[in-house]
Tab-separated table of C-alpha atoms in Angstrom:
chain	number	residue	atom	x	y	z
B	1	UNK	CA	0.800	22.110	8.513
B	2	UNK	CA	3.536	20.939	6.094
B	3	UNK	CA	1.258	21.176	3.081
B	4	UNK	CA	0.923	24.924	3.753
B	5	UNK	CA	4.651	25.549	3.931
B	6	UNK	CA	6.753	26.913	1.061
B	7	UNK	CA	9.847	24.977	0.052
B	8	UNK	CA	12.209	27.342	1.759
B	9	UNK	CA	10.113	27.399	4.972
B	10	UNK	CA	10.024	23.643	5.064
B	11	UNK	CA	13.775	23.189	4.479
B	12	UNK	CA	14.484	25.808	7.152
B	13	UNK	CA	12.301	23.843	9.601
B	14	UNK	CA	13.780	20.600	8.584
B	15	UNK	CA	17.281	22.009	9.146
B	16	UNK	CA	16.487	23.353	12.563
B	17	UNK	CA	16.932	21.677	15.953
B	18	UNK	CA	13.243	21.346	16.344
B	19	UNK	CA	12.022	17.784	16.603
B	20	UNK	CA	9.496	18.052	13.703
B	21	UNK	CA	9.564	17.942	10.778
B	22	UNK	CA	12.129	15.103	10.733
B	23	UNK	CA	12.977	11.935	8.767
B	24	UNK	CA	9.407	10.737	8.698
B	25	UNK	CA	7.999	13.947	7.246
B	26	UNK	CA	10.863	14.039	4.761
B	27	UNK	CA	10.188	10.425	3.651
B	28	UNK	CA	6.597	11.201	3.051
B	29	UNK	CA	7.426	14.246	1.065
B	30	UNK	CA	9.753	12.128	-1.079
B	31	UNK	CA	6.693	10.054	-1.852
B	32	UNK	CA	4.835	13.216	-2.739
B	33	UNK	CA	7.485	14.253	-5.152
B	34	UNK	CA	7.582	10.768	-6.719
B	35	UNK	CA	3.807	10.769	-7.348
B	36	UNK	CA	3.995	14.342	-8.632
B	37	UNK	CA	6.521	13.282	-11.296
B	38	UNK	CA	4.398	10.344	-12.231
B	39	UNK	CA	1.433	12.687	-12.677
B	40	UNK	CA	3.587	14.925	-14.862
B	41	UNK	CA	4.370	11.891	-17.096
B	42	UNK	CA	0.666	11.222	-17.309
B	43	UNK	CA	-0.176	14.763	-18.231
B	44	UNK	CA	2.513	14.673	-20.983
B	45	UNK	CA	0.905	11.427	-22.297
B	46	UNK	CA	-2.854	12.097	-22.219
B	47	UNK	CA	-4.219	13.898	-25.369
B	48	UNK	CA	-1.402	12.628	-27.634
B	49	UNK	CA	-2.588	10.743	-30.704
B	50	UNK	CA	0.380	8.336	-30.347
B	51	UNK	CA	-0.862	7.109	-26.959
B	52	UNK	CA	-4.689	7.119	-27.717
B	53	UNK	CA	-4.778	3.297	-27.241
B	54	UNK	CA	-3.521	3.555	-23.658
B	55	UNK	CA	-5.004	6.889	-22.673
B	56	UNK	CA	-7.682	5.482	-20.435
B	57	UNK	CA	-5.150	3.353	-18.648
B	58	UNK	CA	-2.974	6.327	-18.080
B	59	UNK	CA	-5.930	8.388	-16.838
B	60	UNK	CA	-6.875	5.661	-14.343
B	61	UNK	CA	-3.258	5.529	-13.164
B	62	UNK	CA	-3.268	9.320	-12.655
B	63	UNK	CA	-6.350	9.096	-10.466
B	64	UNK	CA	-4.644	6.569	-8.193
B	65	UNK	CA	-1.484	8.669	-8.056
B	66	UNK	CA	-3.504	11.781	-7.107
B	67	UNK	CA	-5.138	9.859	-4.231
B	68	UNK	CA	-1.721	8.584	-3.034
B	69	UNK	CA	-0.176	11.995	-3.354
B	70	UNK	CA	-2.821	13.438	-1.106
B	71	UNK	CA	-2.442	10.684	1.451
B	72	UNK	CA	1.365	11.060	1.471
B	73	UNK	CA	0.953	14.738	2.191
B	74	UNK	CA	-1.432	13.913	5.147
B	75	UNK	CA	1.086	11.374	6.476
B	76	UNK	CA	3.801	13.996	6.519
B	77	UNK	CA	1.711	16.041	8.930
B	78	UNK	CA	0.634	12.893	10.866
B	79	UNK	CA	4.213	12.072	11.474
B	80	UNK	CA	4.700	15.370	13.226
B	81	UNK	CA	1.379	14.962	15.180
B	82	UNK	CA	2.190	11.537	16.592
B	83	UNK	CA	5.667	12.522	17.657
B	84	UNK	CA	4.540	15.123	20.206
B	85	UNK	CA	2.793	12.777	22.613
B	86	UNK	CA	5.545	10.223	22.270
B	87	UNK	CA	8.181	12.762	23.140
B	88	UNK	CA	6.032	13.841	26.119
B	89	UNK	CA	5.682	10.240	27.340
B	90	UNK	CA	9.351	9.916	27.984
B	91	UNK	CA	8.955	12.655	30.637
B	92	UNK	CA	6.195	10.996	32.640
B	93	UNK	CA	7.053	10.204	36.240
B	94	UNK	CA	8.191	6.696	37.174
B	95	UNK	CA	8.804	6.924	40.856
B	96	UNK	CA	6.229	4.362	41.958
B	97	UNK	CA	5.164	1.041	40.476
B	98	UNK	CA	1.853	2.548	39.517
B	99	UNK	CA	3.554	5.426	37.759
B	100	UNK	CA	5.857	2.995	35.930
B	101	UNK	CA	2.956	0.984	34.792
B	102	UNK	CA	1.187	4.065	33.565
B	103	UNK	CA	4.257	5.317	31.753
B	104	UNK	CA	4.820	1.969	29.976
B	105	UNK	CA	1.082	1.850	28.904
B	106	UNK	CA	1.229	5.384	27.533
B	107	UNK	CA	4.587	4.868	25.765
B	108	UNK	CA	3.369	1.616	24.142
B	109	UNK	CA	0.304	3.410	22.838
B	110	UNK	CA	2.377	6.248	21.461
B	111	UNK	CA	4.999	3.983	19.931
B	112	UNK	CA	2.205	2.137	18.123
B	113	UNK	CA	0.785	5.340	16.757
B	114	UNK	CA	4.319	6.524	15.718
B	115	UNK	CA	4.961	3.187	13.952
B	116	UNK	CA	1.683	3.001	11.984
B	117	UNK	CA	2.466	6.287	10.169
B	118	UNK	CA	5.761	5.176	8.520
B	119	UNK	CA	4.245	1.662	7.826
B	120	UNK	CA	1.565	3.328	5.786
B	121	UNK	CA	4.234	5.520	4.032
B	122	UNK	CA	5.963	2.316	2.955
B	123	UNK	CA	2.657	0.797	1.849
B	124	UNK	CA	1.766	3.858	-0.226
B	125	UNK	CA	5.232	3.907	-1.691
B	126	UNK	CA	5.027	0.260	-2.774
B	127	UNK	CA	1.616	0.812	-4.318
B	128	UNK	CA	2.718	3.839	-6.212
B	129	UNK	CA	5.842	1.976	-7.500
B	130	UNK	CA	3.503	-0.415	-9.387
B	131	UNK	CA	1.749	2.485	-11.031
B	132	UNK	CA	5.052	4.030	-12.123
B	133	UNK	CA	5.922	0.767	-13.801
B	134	UNK	CA	2.819	1.030	-15.801
B	135	UNK	CA	3.641	4.592	-16.826
B	136	UNK	CA	7.132	3.455	-17.785
B	137	UNK	CA	5.520	1.077	-20.203
B	138	UNK	CA	2.679	3.263	-21.435
B	139	UNK	CA	3.695	6.750	-20.773
B	140	UNK	CA	5.354	9.261	-23.234
B	141	UNK	CA	8.843	8.022	-24.246
B	142	UNK	CA	9.994	11.615	-23.894
B	143	UNK	CA	9.304	11.499	-20.179
B	144	UNK	CA	10.640	8.065	-19.360
B	145	UNK	CA	13.636	9.666	-17.528
B	146	UNK	CA	11.141	11.427	-15.239
B	147	UNK	CA	9.689	8.042	-14.405
B	148	UNK	CA	13.177	7.004	-13.368
B	149	UNK	CA	13.491	10.013	-11.068
B	150	UNK	CA	10.055	9.366	-9.677
B	151	UNK	CA	11.035	5.728	-8.921
B	152	UNK	CA	14.047	6.952	-6.873
B	153	UNK	CA	11.922	9.409	-4.851
B	154	UNK	CA	9.499	6.609	-3.990
B	155	UNK	CA	12.408	4.307	-3.217
B	156	UNK	CA	13.621	6.924	-0.708
B	157	UNK	CA	10.178	7.218	0.748
B	158	UNK	CA	10.199	3.405	1.476
B	159	UNK	CA	13.837	3.161	2.644
B	160	UNK	CA	13.448	6.280	4.763
B	161	UNK	CA	10.185	5.278	6.371
B	162	UNK	CA	11.520	1.894	7.530
B	163	UNK	CA	14.002	3.797	9.638
B	164	UNK	CA	11.186	5.215	11.668
B	165	UNK	CA	9.462	1.773	11.988
B	166	UNK	CA	12.592	0.289	13.399
B	167	UNK	CA	13.472	3.115	15.764
B	168	UNK	CA	9.970	2.863	17.323
B	169	UNK	CA	9.611	-0.860	17.410
B	170	UNK	CA	13.022	-1.062	19.039
B	171	UNK	CA	11.593	0.604	22.134
B	172	UNK	CA	8.381	-1.444	22.317
B	173	UNK	CA	7.967	-3.660	25.366
B	174	UNK	CA	5.658	-5.969	23.428
B	175	UNK	CA	8.409	-7.733	21.402
B	176	UNK	CA	5.889	-9.928	19.621
B	177	UNK	CA	4.147	-6.848	18.267
B	178	UNK	CA	7.404	-5.340	17.344
B	179	UNK	CA	8.404	-8.436	15.575
B	180	UNK	CA	5.316	-8.422	13.500
B	181	UNK	CA	5.803	-4.839	12.465
B	182	UNK	CA	9.491	-5.455	11.609
B	183	UNK	CA	8.600	-8.468	9.504
B	184	UNK	CA	5.845	-6.602	7.537
B	185	UNK	CA	8.242	-3.591	7.051
B	186	UNK	CA	11.069	-5.858	5.883
B	187	UNK	CA	8.800	-7.474	3.307
B	188	UNK	CA	7.655	-4.077	1.954
B	189	UNK	CA	11.262	-2.882	1.885
B	190	UNK	CA	12.308	-5.910	-0.171
B	191	UNK	CA	9.304	-5.670	-2.510
B	192	UNK	CA	9.553	-1.966	-3.014
B	193	UNK	CA	13.286	-1.707	-3.584
B	194	UNK	CA	13.517	-4.738	-5.857
B	195	UNK	CA	10.673	-3.239	-7.989
B	196	UNK	CA	12.259	0.170	-7.918
B	197	UNK	CA	15.634	-1.228	-9.018
B	198	UNK	CA	14.077	-3.294	-11.784
B	199	UNK	CA	12.243	-0.337	-13.209
B	200	UNK	CA	15.160	2.054	-12.823
B	201	UNK	CA	17.677	-0.314	-14.473
B	202	UNK	CA	15.332	-0.918	-17.301
B	203	UNK	CA	15.103	2.849	-17.853
B	204	UNK	CA	18.916	3.121	-17.676
B	205	UNK	CA	19.186	0.662	-20.469
B	206	UNK	CA	16.469	2.476	-22.574
B	207	UNK	CA	18.451	5.717	-22.154
B	208	UNK	CA	21.719	4.050	-23.253
B	209	UNK	CA	23.286	3.749	-19.817
B	210	UNK	CA	26.069	1.123	-19.358
B	211	UNK	CA	25.452	-2.176	-17.587
B	212	UNK	CA	28.203	-1.217	-15.125
B	213	UNK	CA	25.938	1.570	-13.959
B	214	UNK	CA	23.107	-0.656	-12.884
B	215	UNK	CA	21.527	0.163	-9.552
B	216	UNK	CA	21.199	-2.651	-6.926
B	217	UNK	CA	19.634	-3.336	-3.588
B	218	UNK	CA	22.232	-4.037	-0.851
B	219	UNK	CA	19.967	-3.127	2.102
B	220	UNK	CA	20.625	-4.872	5.430
B	221	UNK	CA	17.642	-4.780	7.920
B	222	UNK	CA	18.947	-7.278	10.465
B	223	UNK	CA	19.295	-4.860	13.388
B	224	UNK	CA	15.921	-4.966	15.050
B	225	UNK	CA	17.132	-4.896	18.641
B	226	UNK	CA	15.128	-3.899	21.641
B	227	UNK	CA	17.372	-1.551	23.562
B	228	UNK	CA	16.174	1.655	24.822
B	229	UNK	CA	17.929	4.965	24.099
B	230	UNK	CA	17.530	8.681	23.870
B	231	UNK	CA	14.606	10.344	22.033
B	232	UNK	CA	15.208	10.961	18.356
B	233	UNK	CA	13.644	13.465	16.006
B	234	UNK	CA	12.807	10.563	13.601
B	235	UNK	CA	9.881	9.828	15.881
B	236	UNK	CA	11.185	7.192	18.392
B	237	UNK	CA	14.152	6.407	20.489
B	238	UNK	CA	17.632	5.545	19.338
B	239	UNK	CA	21.161	5.042	20.677
């Protein structure tokens, strides 16, 4: 399990040619790091007289972040778990019409499972982003830069996870279902990155950063094609 690995062990595994961990697990762990920094900001705020009026709000935010952090860690392992049957499904025989139908059915089921994991990573990332905005406003001013770093980790979790959504939906035979997932993912991408950029730019200004250094969202998610390709360590198939 990824949660039981040390940092060096995980990075060695991620660097290897083994299919997992891959981009999905790395995206989930980016979310774990983002929530961890948010919790650090909370811990630096709670107990300080200066923030007594908002202490209960900060404590409540920390409870939610702890729950999200635990779920993100679980999703890192789930990403690896759902990849194995998907990879195996590509090797199923397809010599007869019956075998082809069975292979298609199995692949569709595996692609669905492999899509649901990064979709939830994106959802958790968007929800955590809203909590970071609260901490940016109510947390210790001495740790506001850490909120900015946390925002970028969560932004990476969102923008990374959508890669796994698209690479799996691209191979789905059910294009209507694929389209629904793509639309939902695109909405979360827009919401999450816009919120991240707004918070990050506000922190840049608070820290005295120049306007020319503002961070923007130039994402392009228009390539949602349906071509099949080779298996990818991101959890689906790609060209």
